[in-house]
């Protein structure tokens, strides 16, 4: 991360498990543009994603959440159990090879057309308006049953 994108900051919520903390601290702890923090509660994590340019993750949940915020997702896995995001174009599975990951990060940071395409892809997980529709339907049914 240090040799490229020096003007970009990377926030990494690190799991509290010492088997994860130790290597992450050793590898990334002194990289100036990488900010390590502890695991995050849901709402602060959503706020962080909203302010982010893109999301780099191995989390299945974040693969669903980030597209709802218009954020491209790069997945640090060989496969995903959420292929809908890949098919829709808002998620790209990039694996874990360091050289390939750096290339994909650089591409997303510099290729505005690719970024636009991924950030504007139709979210396959919904449009975020389900609760409003449910409330409207319940109110309609309540009025119909009274009237």
Backbone as JSON, one array per atom type, in Angstrom:
{
  "sequence": "XXXXXXXXXXXXXXXXXXXXXXXXXXXXXXXXXXXXXXXXXXXXXXXXXXXXXXXXXXXXXXXXXXXXXXXXXXXXXXXXXXXXXXXXXXXXXXXXXXXXXXXXXXXXXXXXXXXXXXXXXXXXXXXXXXXXXXXXXXXXXXXXXXX",
  "N": [[0.82, -1.2, 0.0], [2.08, 1.17, 0.52], [3.75, 1.94, -1.61], [2.11, 2.92, -3.59], [-0.65, 5.07, -4.34], [-0.32, 7.12, -2.41], [-1.66, 9.37, -1.65], [-4.07, 8.46, -0.9], [-6.09, 7.22, 1.74], [-6.34, 4.33, 3.77], [-8.6, 2.54, 5.66], [-8.67, 0.1, 8.06], [-10.54, -2.01, 9.78], [-9.59, -4.08, 12.21], [-9.91, -7.42, 13.19], [-10.32, -8.58, 16.55], [-8.98, -10.87, 17.31], [-5.93, -12.23, 18.38], [-4.34, -13.74, 16.62], [-4.87, -12.61, 14.24], [-4.51, -9.87, 14.66], [-1.7, -9.64, 15.25], [-0.12, -10.35, 12.81], [-1.23, -8.41, 11.07], [-0.61, -5.97, 12.31], [2.17, -6.18, 12.19], [2.69, -6.22, 9.41], [1.25, -4.01, 8.32], [1.25, -1.99, 10.19], [3.07, 0.18, 10.27], [2.71, 1.53, 7.93], [2.14, 4.56, 6.46], [-0.28, 5.53, 5.27], [-2.23, 3.76, 5.98], [-4.73, 3.08, 8.21], [-5.24, 1.52, 11.11], [-7.8, 0.11, 13.01], [-9.96, -1.02, 15.67], [-12.47, -3.66, 15.61], [-15.66, -2.65, 14.36], [-18.79, -1.23, 15.36], [-22.06, -1.63, 13.86], [-23.45, 0.81, 12.84], [-21.4, 2.92, 12.91], [-19.67, 1.68, 11.09], [-21.19, 1.67, 8.73], [-21.35, 4.44, 8.34], [-18.64, 4.97, 7.87], [-18.3, 3.51, 5.49], [-20.01, 5.01, 3.84], [-18.53, 7.33, 3.54], [-16.35, 6.45, 2.23], [-14.37, 5.74, -0.72], [-14.31, 3.34, -2.09], [-14.87, -0.16, -1.25], [-12.89, -2.62, 0.14], [-12.82, -5.93, 0.82], [-13.33, -9.08, 2.59], [-15.65, -9.84, 3.55], [-18.85, -11.2, 3.41], [-21.22, -9.89, 4.11], [-20.59, -7.15, 3.81], [-20.3, -7.09, 1.1], [-22.88, -6.97, 0.29], [-23.86, -4.7, 1.59], [-22.29, -2.38, 0.83], [-22.82, -1.83, -2.01], [-25.38, -0.76, -1.75], [-24.85, 1.72, -0.9], [-23.7, 2.85, -3.04], [-21.06, 2.18, -3.47], [-18.26, 0.78, -4.98], [-17.14, -2.63, -4.77], [-14.36, -4.54, -3.94], [-13.43, -7.81, -3.71], [-11.64, -9.76, -1.52], [-11.14, -12.61, -2.05], [-11.2, -15.9, -3.53], [-13.54, -16.83, -4.56], [-17.06, -16.03, -4.37], [-19.95, -16.16, -2.29], [-21.95, -14.64, -3.04], [-22.83, -14.12, -5.87], [-24.51, -12.44, -7.27], [-23.85, -9.74, -7.03], [-21.47, -9.59, -8.47], [-22.39, -10.28, -11.01], [-24.1, -8.11, -11.43], [-22.27, -6.09, -11.59], [-21.29, -4.44, -9.58], [-19.58, -5.54, -7.8], [-16.36, -6.99, -7.62], [-14.46, -9.87, -7.71], [-11.29, -10.32, -6.57], [-9.28, -11.91, -5.52], [-6.32, -12.84, -3.58], [-3.69, -12.42, -4.2], [-0.88, -10.43, -3.85], [0.31, -8.67, -5.81], [-1.65, -8.64, -7.82], [-3.83, -7.63, -6.36], [-2.91, -5.05, -5.68], [-2.72, -4.01, -8.28], [-5.44, -4.0, -9.01], [-6.5, -2.27, -7.08], [-5.17, 0.09, -7.73], [-6.2, 0.45, -10.31], [-8.94, 0.91, -9.79], [-8.73, 3.25, -8.37], [-7.76, 5.03, -10.27], [-9.02, 4.76, -12.77], [-11.58, 6.34, -13.86], [-13.84, 5.79, -15.38], [-14.3, 3.03, -15.01], [-14.73, 3.07, -12.26], [-17.07, 4.68, -12.1], [-18.86, 3.02, -13.49], [-19.0, 0.76, -11.81], [-19.9, 1.93, -9.41], [-22.36, 2.9, -10.08], [-23.84, 0.75, -10.8], [-26.74, -1.35, -10.93], [-28.11, -2.19, -7.89], [-28.19, -5.43, -6.82], [-29.3, -6.33, -4.52], [-31.46, -4.95, -3.64], [-33.23, -1.78, -3.31], [-33.13, -0.28, -1.05], [-35.5, 0.71, -0.08], [-37.4, -0.87, 1.09], [-38.51, -0.87, 3.73], [-40.06, 1.48, 3.75], [-41.95, 0.84, 1.82], [-43.2, -1.32, 3.07], [-44.34, -0.12, 5.37], [-46.1, 1.68, 4.11], [-47.8, -0.14, 2.86], [-48.87, -1.5, 5.09], [-50.22, 0.63, 6.32], [-52.14, 1.21, 4.32], [-53.57, -1.22, 4.31], [-54.56, -1.19, 6.91], [-56.25, 1.04, 6.82], [-58.08, 0.09, 4.91], [-59.2, -2.1, 6.24], [-60.56, -0.85, 8.28], [-62.39, 0.64, 7.0]],
  "CA": [[0.0, 0.0, 0.0], [2.91, 2.35, 0.66], [4.37, 2.37, -2.85], [1.15, 3.52, -4.51], [-1.8, 5.75, -3.73], [0.12, 7.76, -1.18], [-2.63, 10.38, -1.26], [-5.29, 7.77, -0.46], [-6.02, 6.6, 3.06], [-7.02, 3.04, 3.88], [-9.03, 2.24, 7.02], [-8.77, -1.35, 8.21], [-11.03, -2.48, 11.08], [-8.91, -5.36, 12.41], [-10.54, -8.32, 14.14], [-9.6, -8.58, 17.83], [-8.23, -12.12, 17.48], [-4.48, -11.98, 18.32], [-3.77, -14.39, 15.44], [-5.07, -11.68, 13.13], [-3.89, -8.61, 15.06], [-0.24, -9.66, 15.2], [0.43, -10.17, 11.46], [-1.68, -7.15, 10.48], [0.23, -4.92, 12.89], [3.54, -6.36, 11.69], [2.76, -5.91, 7.98], [0.67, -2.72, 7.94], [1.27, -1.06, 11.31], [3.9, 1.37, 10.04], [2.41, 2.13, 6.62], [1.55, 5.85, 6.85], [-1.64, 5.81, 4.8], [-3.13, 2.69, 6.45], [-5.19, 3.37, 9.56], [-5.77, 0.31, 11.73], [-8.68, 0.34, 14.16], [-10.6, -2.25, 16.13], [-13.76, -4.0, 15.0], [-16.59, -1.53, 14.47], [-20.23, -1.46, 15.45], [-22.69, -1.52, 12.55], [-23.71, 2.17, 12.35], [-20.16, 3.6, 12.53], [-19.14, 1.04, 9.89], [-21.96, 2.19, 7.6], [-20.9, 5.82, 8.14], [-17.32, 4.89, 7.25], [-18.5, 3.1, 4.09], [-20.6, 6.14, 3.11], [-17.48, 8.32, 3.29], [-15.28, 5.78, 1.5], [-14.4, 5.76, -2.18], [-14.68, 1.97, -2.41], [-14.71, -1.09, -0.14], [-12.05, -3.79, -0.1], [-13.28, -6.78, 1.92], [-13.61, -10.5, 2.4], [-16.92, -10.03, 4.24], [-20.04, -11.36, 2.59], [-22.19, -8.86, 4.46], [-20.21, -5.88, 3.2], [-20.54, -7.2, -0.34], [-24.27, -6.56, 0.1], [-24.1, -3.36, 2.13], [-21.6, -1.3, 0.11], [-23.53, -1.39, -3.22], [-26.53, 0.06, -1.37], [-24.32, 3.08, -0.7], [-23.06, 3.27, -4.29], [-19.62, 1.97, -3.37], [-17.72, -0.44, -5.61], [-16.58, -3.58, -3.82], [-13.34, -5.48, -4.38], [-13.51, -8.92, -2.76], [-10.37, -10.47, -1.29], [-11.42, -14.05, -2.01], [-11.15, -16.54, -4.84], [-14.93, -16.98, -4.98], [-18.01, -15.37, -3.47], [-21.26, -16.79, -2.19], [-22.89, -13.61, -3.48], [-22.5, -13.84, -7.27], [-25.41, -11.42, -7.84], [-23.11, -8.48, -7.1], [-20.52, -9.7, -9.58], [-23.18, -10.24, -12.23], [-24.62, -6.75, -11.59], [-21.16, -5.19, -11.91], [-20.89, -3.59, -8.46], [-18.61, -6.32, -7.03], [-15.36, -7.72, -8.39], [-13.66, -10.79, -6.91], [-9.91, -10.09, -7.03], [-8.34, -12.85, -4.92], [-5.46, -12.35, -2.51], [-2.32, -12.22, -4.66], [-0.52, -9.03, -3.56], [0.53, -7.9, -7.04], [-2.95, -8.48, -8.47], [-4.64, -6.74, -5.51], [-2.39, -3.69, -5.89], [-3.12, -3.6, -9.63], [-6.88, -3.73, -9.0], [-6.7, -1.06, -6.29], [-4.69, 1.21, -8.55], [-7.14, 0.62, -11.41], [-10.17, 1.52, -9.3], [-8.41, 4.62, -7.95], [-7.37, 5.9, -11.38], [-9.9, 4.6, -13.93], [-12.86, 6.94, -13.49], [-14.94, 5.11, -16.09], [-14.56, 1.77, -14.3], [-15.32, 3.43, -10.96], [-18.45, 5.1, -12.35], [-19.64, 1.85, -13.88], [-19.23, -0.07, -10.63], [-20.64, 2.66, -8.37], [-23.72, 3.16, -10.55], [-24.49, -0.51, -11.17], [-27.98, -1.63, -10.23], [-27.87, -3.0, -6.7], [-29.01, -6.64, -6.91], [-29.81, -6.68, -3.18], [-32.59, -4.09, -3.32], [-33.0, -0.34, -3.49], [-33.12, 0.38, 0.25], [-36.8, 1.32, 0.2], [-38.34, -1.91, 1.51], [-39.26, -0.51, 4.95], [-41.08, 2.47, 3.38], [-43.03, 0.12, 1.13], [-43.92, -2.14, 4.07], [-45.16, 0.79, 6.17], [-47.19, 2.16, 3.25], [-48.75, -1.25, 2.68], [-49.58, -1.71, 6.36], [-51.17, 1.73, 6.5], [-53.23, 0.98, 3.37], [-54.4, -2.35, 4.78], [-55.24, -0.77, 8.12], [-57.36, 1.89, 6.39], [-59.08, -0.75, 4.22], [-59.9, -2.95, 7.2], [-61.41, 0.02, 9.09], [-63.35, 1.38, 6.18]],
  "C": [[0.86, 1.25, 0.0], [3.43, 2.85, -0.68], [3.4, 2.94, -3.86], [0.06, 4.2, -3.7], [-1.43, 6.4, -2.41], [-0.86, 8.84, -0.72], [-3.96, 9.77, -0.85], [-5.06, 7.19, 0.93], [-6.83, 5.32, 3.08], [-7.34, 2.77, 5.34], [-9.29, 0.75, 7.1], [-9.25, -1.67, 9.62], [-10.52, -3.92, 11.29], [-9.63, -6.16, 13.48], [-9.68, -8.4, 15.39], [-8.79, -9.84, 18.09], [-6.73, -11.85, 17.36], [-3.8, -12.62, 17.12], [-3.95, -13.55, 14.18], [-4.35, -10.36, 13.42], [-2.38, -8.59, 14.82], [0.31, -9.52, 13.78], [-0.01, -8.86, 10.81], [-0.83, -6.0, 11.0], [1.65, -4.97, 12.33], [3.67, -5.88, 10.24], [2.32, -4.48, 7.67], [0.8, -1.63, 9.01], [2.05, 0.22, 11.08], [3.67, 2.02, 8.67], [1.61, 3.41, 6.89], [0.12, 6.08, 6.39], [-2.63, 4.68, 5.11], [-3.45, 2.96, 7.91], [-5.86, 2.12, 10.12], [-6.63, 0.71, 12.93], [-9.28, -1.0, 14.56], [-11.88, -2.51, 15.34], [-14.74, -2.88, 15.28], [-18.02, -2.02, 14.64], [-20.84, -1.15, 14.08], [-22.84, -0.08, 12.05], [-22.43, 2.95, 12.05], [-19.53, 2.99, 11.27], [-19.88, 1.54, 8.64], [-21.55, 3.63, 7.3], [-19.53, 5.85, 7.46], [-17.44, 4.5, 5.78], [-19.07, 4.25, 3.27], [-19.54, 7.16, 2.72], [-16.33, 7.75, 2.47], [-15.45, 5.93, 0.0], [-14.8, 4.39, -2.72], [-14.45, 1.11, -1.18], [-13.91, -2.29, -0.62], [-12.31, -4.73, 1.07], [-13.24, -8.25, 1.57], [-14.95, -10.84, 3.05], [-18.09, -10.15, 3.26], [-21.07, -10.28, 2.85], [-21.87, -7.52, 3.82], [-20.37, -5.9, 1.7], [-21.98, -6.8, -0.68], [-24.51, -5.13, 0.51], [-23.53, -2.25, 1.25], [-22.32, -0.89, -1.19], [-24.76, -0.55, -2.92], [-26.13, 1.51, -1.16], [-23.63, 3.61, -1.95], [-21.55, 3.11, -4.28], [-19.21, 0.69, -4.07], [-17.08, -1.33, -4.54], [-15.56, -4.47, -4.52], [-13.26, -6.55, -3.3], [-12.2, -9.68, -2.72], [-10.65, -11.95, -1.04], [-11.22, -14.58, -3.42], [-12.54, -16.7, -5.43], [-15.8, -16.19, -4.01], [-19.3, -16.15, -3.46], [-22.36, -15.81, -2.57], [-22.59, -13.21, -4.93], [-23.39, -12.78, -7.92], [-24.69, -10.08, -8.02], [-22.12, -8.45, -8.24], [-21.26, -9.57, -10.9], [-23.71, -8.82, -12.5], [-23.51, -5.75, -11.92], [-20.71, -4.29, -10.77], [-19.84, -4.26, -7.57], [-17.65, -6.99, -7.99], [-14.54, -8.58, -7.44], [-12.23, -10.72, -7.44], [-8.88, -11.03, -6.42], [-7.46, -12.19, -3.88], [-4.0, -12.17, -2.94], [-1.96, -10.74, -4.56], [-0.38, -8.18, -4.81], [-0.8, -7.63, -7.74], [-3.84, -7.52, -7.68], [-4.2, -5.3, -5.71], [-2.8, -3.17, -7.26], [-4.6, -3.21, -9.66], [-7.2, -2.47, -8.2], [-6.32, 0.17, -7.11], [-5.69, 1.5, -9.67], [-8.4, 1.33, -10.93], [-9.93, 2.96, -8.85], [-8.16, 5.56, -9.12], [-8.31, 5.85, -12.59], [-11.3, 5.08, -13.58], [-14.05, 6.26, -14.16], [-15.31, 3.8, -15.39], [-15.24, 2.06, -12.96], [-16.79, 3.81, -11.13], [-19.35, 3.92, -12.65], [-19.98, 0.99, -12.66], [-20.11, 0.64, -9.6], [-22.1, 2.92, -8.78], [-24.46, 1.9, -10.98], [-25.76, -0.7, -10.35], [-27.68, -2.57, -9.07], [-28.77, -4.23, -6.74], [-29.66, -7.02, -5.58], [-30.95, -5.78, -2.75], [-32.23, -2.63, -3.45], [-33.03, 0.42, -2.17], [-34.45, 0.99, 0.66], [-37.83, 0.31, 0.7], [-39.15, -1.49, 2.73], [-40.34, 0.53, 4.63], [-42.25, 1.79, 2.69], [-43.86, -0.7, 2.1], [-44.84, -1.26, 4.9], [-46.34, 1.28, 5.35], [-48.25, 1.07, 3.07], [-49.55, -1.52, 3.95], [-50.6, -0.61, 6.62], [-52.36, 1.59, 5.57], [-54.16, -0.12, 3.87], [-55.16, -1.99, 6.03], [-56.44, 0.11, 7.77], [-58.47, 1.06, 5.73], [-59.87, -1.59, 5.22], [-60.83, -2.13, 8.1], [-62.57, 0.59, 8.28], [-64.32, 0.59, 5.48]]
}
